[in-house]
Amino acid sequence: MNKILCLLVVISTISLPSIAKVIHQERSLYRNILVEDKFNLRCLKFNVKTSKTNQSCLYKNDPQRLVFNYTKLLFSSLLVMEKAPENILIIGLGGGTMSNTLHQLYPSARITNVEIDPAVIKVARQYFGFFENERVTSKVQDGRIFIKRAALKKKRYDWIILDAFNGDYIPEHLLTREFLQEAKQLLTPDGVLSANTFSISELYNHESATYYQVFGDFFNVRNSKNSNRIILAVNQELPDGKQITERAQALNQTLKPYNINIIDITTNMTSTMDEKDWPTQTKLLTDQYSPANLLNY
């Protein structure tokens, strides 16, 4: 009888749902912000009403090791660069994971993080170890306004990362042809623009057509593990398969400590030179036509 009781206790313990503990919660000017701990995982959430709420996560016992597949996929950008980036612009901070990782990889690079919500920056510093110094800075500003002003100042970046979300989707004014044209002006001649978006969005065709209209051919990077896709757009011709393979082999050992298998990621890269998977007459997203926040994904 005692054995049966013990077995029941073990079964009930295993079947109990693991409950995340909310360690911080606030309502900012723009969104609901939550920080939750679940065993070794700490996550930042922006919107509790939808199922896709995690904006950033870290392993508390190993913050260097990346959690999200999309974050790892972003490092495919290094495969289309001829040299290490010296000036990096990140639109959308989250927990600051990308900024922290890039600073570890390229300590001499200048990294500018742009985040519209000052509460997100505060939470990133307090709960996710977001690191700043004279080379890593954060700006409280709308990403599009920052880019407009940076263009007036003749700023140039080797790598621009678009990773802004409002809790539902990418803000629609950061998806349009006009915005992408403004961002393209900030790229150095061999610069790369990386956009974190989705492969199952109702806007997929519109986004693809819009990026193609502004940049020409680009890379899609995606895998079967999630619905994210990374768009890699450049200011010059896309590198060929041999160049990408060589760069992946050179970066492989450097990126392993961050839980990034860059060689595996090369198998998830496709070029629009080989396949344009959207209808020819797809309507472009513009400042006059940008229904991003009205569509579900």
Short mmCIF file of C-alpha atoms in Angstrom, two decimals:
data_model
loop_
_atom_site.label_atom_id
_atom_site.label_comp_id
_atom_site.label_asym_id
_atom_site.label_seq_id
_atom_site.Cartn_x
_atom_site.Cartn_y
_atom_site.Cartn_z
CA MET A 1 0.00 0.00 0.00
CA ASN A 2 2.83 2.38 0.83
CA LYS A 3 4.41 1.67 -2.56
CA ILE A 4 1.15 2.50 -4.31
CA LEU A 5 0.82 5.78 -2.41
CA CYS A 6 4.39 6.70 -3.22
CA LEU A 7 3.78 5.95 -6.90
CA LEU A 8 0.68 8.14 -6.91
CA VAL A 9 2.62 10.98 -5.34
CA VAL A 10 5.36 10.69 -7.96
CA ILE A 11 2.83 10.57 -10.83
CA SER A 12 0.90 13.56 -9.51
CA THR A 13 4.13 15.53 -9.07
CA ILE A 14 5.25 14.81 -12.62
CA SER A 15 1.86 15.73 -14.06
CA LEU A 16 1.60 19.04 -12.24
CA PRO A 17 1.88 21.91 -14.74
CA SER A 18 4.98 24.02 -14.32
CA ILE A 19 3.91 27.53 -13.41
CA ALA A 20 5.96 30.55 -14.33
CA LYS A 21 6.55 33.04 -11.53
CA VAL A 22 5.96 36.69 -12.38
CA ILE A 23 8.88 38.63 -10.90
CA HIS A 24 8.03 41.99 -12.47
CA GLN A 25 4.94 43.53 -14.01
CA GLU A 26 4.11 47.03 -15.18
CA ARG A 27 2.00 48.92 -17.64
CA SER A 28 4.12 51.29 -19.71
CA LEU A 29 2.92 53.99 -22.07
CA TYR A 30 2.97 51.46 -24.92
CA ARG A 31 2.27 47.97 -23.53
CA ASN A 32 1.92 45.53 -20.67
CA ILE A 33 5.36 44.31 -19.59
CA LEU A 34 5.94 41.11 -17.65
CA VAL A 35 9.09 39.30 -16.59
CA GLU A 36 8.58 35.65 -15.71
CA ASP A 37 10.85 32.97 -14.27
CA LYS A 38 10.21 29.32 -15.07
CA PHE A 39 12.91 27.13 -13.58
CA ASN A 40 16.15 28.23 -15.32
CA LEU A 41 14.39 30.33 -17.96
CA ARG A 42 13.64 34.05 -17.61
CA CYS A 43 11.40 35.64 -20.24
CA LEU A 44 10.17 39.10 -21.16
CA LYS A 45 6.56 39.39 -22.33
CA PHE A 46 4.77 42.32 -23.91
CA ASN A 47 1.20 41.12 -24.27
CA VAL A 48 -0.59 38.57 -22.10
CA LYS A 49 -3.63 38.29 -24.40
CA THR A 50 -1.94 36.36 -27.18
CA SER A 51 -0.17 33.00 -27.22
CA LYS A 52 3.00 34.42 -28.82
CA THR A 53 4.11 36.62 -25.99
CA ASN A 54 7.80 35.95 -25.32
CA GLN A 55 9.93 38.80 -26.66
CA SER A 56 13.20 37.75 -25.10
CA CYS A 57 14.42 34.89 -22.92
CA LEU A 58 17.66 33.89 -21.26
CA TYR A 59 19.03 30.92 -19.35
CA LYS A 60 19.78 32.27 -15.89
CA ASN A 61 22.70 29.90 -15.35
CA ASP A 62 24.18 30.55 -18.82
CA PRO A 63 23.08 33.96 -20.21
CA GLN A 64 25.54 33.69 -23.10
CA ARG A 65 23.68 30.67 -24.56
CA LEU A 66 20.94 31.90 -26.89
CA VAL A 67 17.39 30.60 -26.43
CA PHE A 68 15.36 31.61 -29.49
CA ASN A 69 15.83 30.07 -32.91
CA TYR A 70 15.13 33.39 -34.62
CA THR A 71 17.97 35.04 -32.69
CA LYS A 72 20.33 32.33 -33.86
CA LEU A 73 19.08 32.69 -37.43
CA LEU A 74 19.94 36.40 -37.30
CA PHE A 75 23.61 35.44 -37.21
CA SER A 76 23.28 34.26 -40.80
CA SER A 77 23.85 37.97 -41.50
CA LEU A 78 27.55 37.40 -40.81
CA LEU A 79 27.64 35.04 -43.79
CA VAL A 80 26.84 37.84 -46.24
CA MET A 81 29.39 40.28 -44.79
CA GLU A 82 32.87 40.64 -46.21
CA LYS A 83 34.32 41.77 -42.87
CA ALA A 84 33.38 42.11 -39.21
CA PRO A 85 30.83 44.89 -38.59
CA GLU A 86 32.13 48.07 -36.99
CA ASN A 87 28.87 50.03 -36.67
CA ILE A 88 25.65 48.21 -35.81
CA LEU A 89 22.13 49.58 -35.46
CA ILE A 90 19.42 47.55 -33.69
CA ILE A 91 15.79 48.72 -33.89
CA GLY A 92 13.85 47.12 -31.03
CA LEU A 93 15.65 46.16 -27.84
CA GLY A 94 13.65 43.41 -26.12
CA GLY A 95 15.84 42.09 -23.35
CA GLY A 96 19.03 43.28 -25.04
CA THR A 97 20.18 39.74 -25.86
CA MET A 98 21.33 40.54 -29.38
CA SER A 99 23.24 43.62 -28.28
CA ASN A 100 24.99 41.74 -25.47
CA THR A 101 26.00 38.88 -27.75
CA LEU A 102 27.31 41.18 -30.47
CA HIS A 103 29.35 43.15 -27.93
CA GLN A 104 30.98 39.94 -26.75
CA LEU A 105 31.76 38.94 -30.33
CA TYR A 106 32.87 42.39 -31.50
CA PRO A 107 33.94 44.44 -28.45
CA SER A 108 35.32 47.27 -30.57
CA ALA A 109 32.14 47.69 -32.64
CA ARG A 110 29.77 50.57 -31.96
CA ILE A 111 26.28 49.24 -31.22
CA THR A 112 23.30 51.58 -31.11
CA ASN A 113 20.03 50.18 -29.73
CA VAL A 114 16.84 52.11 -30.50
CA GLU A 115 13.76 51.40 -28.38
CA ILE A 116 10.59 53.48 -28.26
CA ASP A 117 9.65 52.40 -24.73
CA PRO A 118 11.92 53.59 -21.88
CA ALA A 119 10.33 50.98 -19.60
CA VAL A 120 11.70 48.19 -21.82
CA ILE A 121 15.22 49.57 -21.52
CA LYS A 122 14.87 49.76 -17.73
CA VAL A 123 13.63 46.16 -17.53
CA ALA A 124 16.38 44.94 -19.88
CA ARG A 125 19.00 46.50 -17.63
CA GLN A 126 17.50 45.24 -14.37
CA TYR A 127 16.40 41.72 -15.28
CA PHE A 128 18.32 40.66 -18.41
CA GLY A 129 21.77 42.11 -17.86
CA PHE A 130 21.57 44.50 -20.80
CA PHE A 131 25.06 45.94 -21.02
CA GLU A 132 25.98 49.51 -21.98
CA ASN A 133 29.26 51.38 -22.14
CA GLU A 134 30.91 54.00 -24.34
CA ARG A 135 30.53 51.72 -27.39
CA VAL A 136 27.11 50.22 -26.61
CA THR A 137 24.33 52.76 -26.24
CA SER A 138 20.54 52.91 -26.14
CA LYS A 139 18.26 55.63 -27.51
CA VAL A 140 14.64 56.17 -26.51
CA GLN A 141 13.04 56.94 -29.85
CA ASP A 142 10.73 55.59 -32.52
CA GLY A 143 12.85 53.57 -34.93
CA ARG A 144 11.66 55.39 -38.02
CA ILE A 145 12.32 58.82 -36.55
CA PHE A 146 15.81 57.71 -35.54
CA ILE A 147 16.54 56.46 -39.05
CA LYS A 148 15.26 59.69 -40.64
CA ARG A 149 17.48 61.78 -38.38
CA ALA A 150 20.47 59.48 -38.83
CA ALA A 151 20.18 59.92 -42.60
CA LEU A 152 20.24 63.70 -42.20
CA LYS A 153 23.41 63.33 -40.14
CA LYS A 154 24.96 61.09 -42.85
CA LYS A 155 25.30 58.16 -40.45
CA ARG A 156 26.29 54.81 -41.94
CA TYR A 157 25.99 51.30 -40.53
CA ASP A 158 27.52 47.99 -41.55
CA TRP A 159 24.61 46.08 -40.08
CA ILE A 160 21.04 47.19 -39.43
CA ILE A 161 18.82 44.79 -37.48
CA LEU A 162 15.06 45.35 -37.56
CA ASP A 163 13.54 43.55 -34.58
CA ALA A 164 10.72 45.81 -33.37
CA PHE A 165 7.37 44.40 -32.25
CA ASN A 166 4.42 46.01 -30.55
CA GLY A 167 2.99 42.81 -29.04
CA ASP A 168 0.93 41.88 -32.09
CA TYR A 169 3.16 42.38 -35.11
CA ILE A 170 5.86 44.59 -36.56
CA PRO A 171 4.75 48.24 -36.36
CA GLU A 172 3.30 48.98 -39.78
CA HIS A 173 5.36 52.14 -40.37
CA LEU A 174 8.49 49.96 -40.15
CA LEU A 175 7.35 47.72 -43.02
CA THR A 176 6.75 50.15 -45.86
CA ARG A 177 8.69 50.80 -49.04
CA GLU A 178 9.43 54.34 -47.93
CA PHE A 179 10.85 53.16 -44.61
CA LEU A 180 13.05 50.52 -46.25
CA GLN A 181 14.35 53.12 -48.68
CA GLU A 182 15.28 55.33 -45.74
CA ALA A 183 17.00 52.43 -43.96
CA LYS A 184 18.88 51.45 -47.12
CA GLN A 185 20.42 54.94 -47.27
CA LEU A 186 22.11 54.25 -43.92
CA LEU A 187 23.91 51.12 -45.09
CA THR A 188 27.58 51.20 -45.98
CA PRO A 189 28.36 49.99 -49.54
CA ASP A 190 28.78 46.40 -48.29
CA GLY A 191 26.27 46.74 -45.45
CA VAL A 192 23.53 44.26 -44.51
CA LEU A 193 19.98 44.82 -43.33
CA SER A 194 18.41 41.95 -41.35
CA ALA A 195 14.69 41.86 -40.61
CA ASN A 196 13.01 39.49 -38.17
CA THR A 197 9.57 38.67 -39.54
CA PHE A 198 7.33 35.63 -40.09
CA SER A 199 7.03 32.88 -42.69
CA ILE A 200 3.31 32.23 -42.05
CA SER A 201 2.06 35.80 -41.95
CA GLU A 202 -0.77 36.99 -44.16
CA LEU A 203 1.66 39.75 -45.07
CA TYR A 204 4.33 37.33 -46.33
CA ASN A 205 3.82 38.10 -50.02
CA HIS A 206 3.49 41.84 -49.42
CA GLU A 207 6.64 41.98 -47.32
CA SER A 208 8.60 39.94 -49.85
CA ALA A 209 7.49 42.10 -52.77
CA THR A 210 8.30 45.29 -50.86
CA TYR A 211 11.80 44.18 -49.86
CA TYR A 212 12.49 43.03 -53.41
CA GLN A 213 11.35 46.35 -54.85
CA VAL A 214 13.77 48.25 -52.58
CA PHE A 215 16.77 45.90 -52.40
CA GLY A 216 16.46 43.51 -55.31
CA ASP A 217 17.24 39.85 -54.56
CA PHE A 218 17.60 38.86 -50.91
CA PHE A 219 18.05 35.79 -48.73
CA ASN A 220 15.28 34.13 -46.73
CA VAL A 221 16.46 32.26 -43.64
CA ARG A 222 13.97 29.99 -41.87
CA ASN A 223 13.60 26.49 -40.48
CA SER A 224 10.87 24.06 -39.47
CA LYS A 225 11.27 24.72 -35.74
CA ASN A 226 9.34 28.00 -35.71
CA SER A 227 7.41 30.45 -37.84
CA ASN A 228 10.10 33.12 -37.97
CA ARG A 229 11.94 34.11 -41.10
CA ILE A 230 14.93 36.38 -41.39
CA ILE A 231 15.25 38.57 -44.46
CA LEU A 232 18.83 39.44 -45.41
CA ALA A 233 19.09 42.37 -47.80
CA VAL A 234 22.35 43.87 -49.00
CA ASN A 235 23.63 46.90 -50.87
CA GLN A 236 25.53 44.81 -53.41
CA GLU A 237 25.34 41.39 -55.08
CA LEU A 238 24.51 38.43 -52.88
CA PRO A 239 27.46 36.14 -52.10
CA ASP A 240 27.49 32.72 -53.74
CA GLY A 241 27.25 29.35 -52.03
CA LYS A 242 31.00 28.85 -51.89
CA GLN A 243 31.55 32.16 -50.08
CA ILE A 244 28.79 31.39 -47.58
CA THR A 245 30.21 27.92 -46.86
CA GLU A 246 33.71 29.28 -46.32
CA ARG A 247 32.48 32.00 -43.97
CA ALA A 248 30.37 29.51 -42.01
CA GLN A 249 33.36 27.24 -41.49
CA ALA A 250 35.46 30.18 -40.32
CA LEU A 251 32.79 31.31 -37.83
CA ASN A 252 31.70 27.90 -36.58
CA GLN A 253 33.89 27.56 -33.49
CA THR A 254 33.44 31.23 -32.53
CA LEU A 255 29.65 30.96 -32.48
CA LYS A 256 29.31 27.54 -30.80
CA PRO A 257 29.45 28.90 -27.21
CA TYR A 258 26.31 30.92 -28.01
CA ASN A 259 24.38 27.80 -29.02
CA ILE A 260 24.58 28.79 -32.69
CA ASN A 261 25.24 26.12 -35.31
CA ILE A 262 26.11 28.41 -38.19
CA ILE A 263 26.90 25.54 -40.57
CA ASP A 264 23.43 24.11 -40.01
CA ILE A 265 21.92 27.56 -40.56
CA THR A 266 23.42 27.70 -44.06
CA THR A 267 21.07 24.87 -45.04
CA ASN A 268 18.12 27.12 -44.15
CA MET A 269 19.13 29.96 -46.49
CA THR A 270 17.39 30.41 -49.82
CA SER A 271 17.86 33.17 -52.36
CA THR A 272 15.12 34.91 -54.30
CA MET A 273 17.48 34.60 -57.27
CA ASP A 274 16.47 30.94 -57.30
CA GLU A 275 12.83 31.30 -56.26
CA LYS A 276 10.45 34.22 -55.94
CA ASP A 277 7.59 32.67 -54.00
CA TRP A 278 5.12 35.54 -54.20
CA PRO A 279 2.73 36.53 -57.03
CA THR A 280 4.11 39.00 -59.56
CA GLN A 281 1.31 41.51 -59.03
CA THR A 282 1.53 41.53 -55.22
CA LYS A 283 0.70 44.94 -53.80
CA LEU A 284 3.58 46.73 -52.09
CA LEU A 285 3.38 47.97 -48.52
CA THR A 286 3.62 51.76 -48.58
CA ASP A 287 2.95 54.63 -46.23
CA GLN A 288 -0.48 54.85 -47.87
CA TYR A 289 -1.11 51.08 -47.86
CA SER A 290 0.21 49.24 -44.82
CA PRO A 291 -2.40 47.06 -43.11
CA ALA A 292 0.12 45.19 -40.95
CA ASN A 293 -1.63 45.57 -37.63
CA LEU A 294 -5.02 44.67 -39.11
CA LEU A 295 -3.98 41.19 -40.25
CA ASN A 296 -3.47 38.04 -38.19
CA TYR A 297 -0.44 35.83 -38.63
#
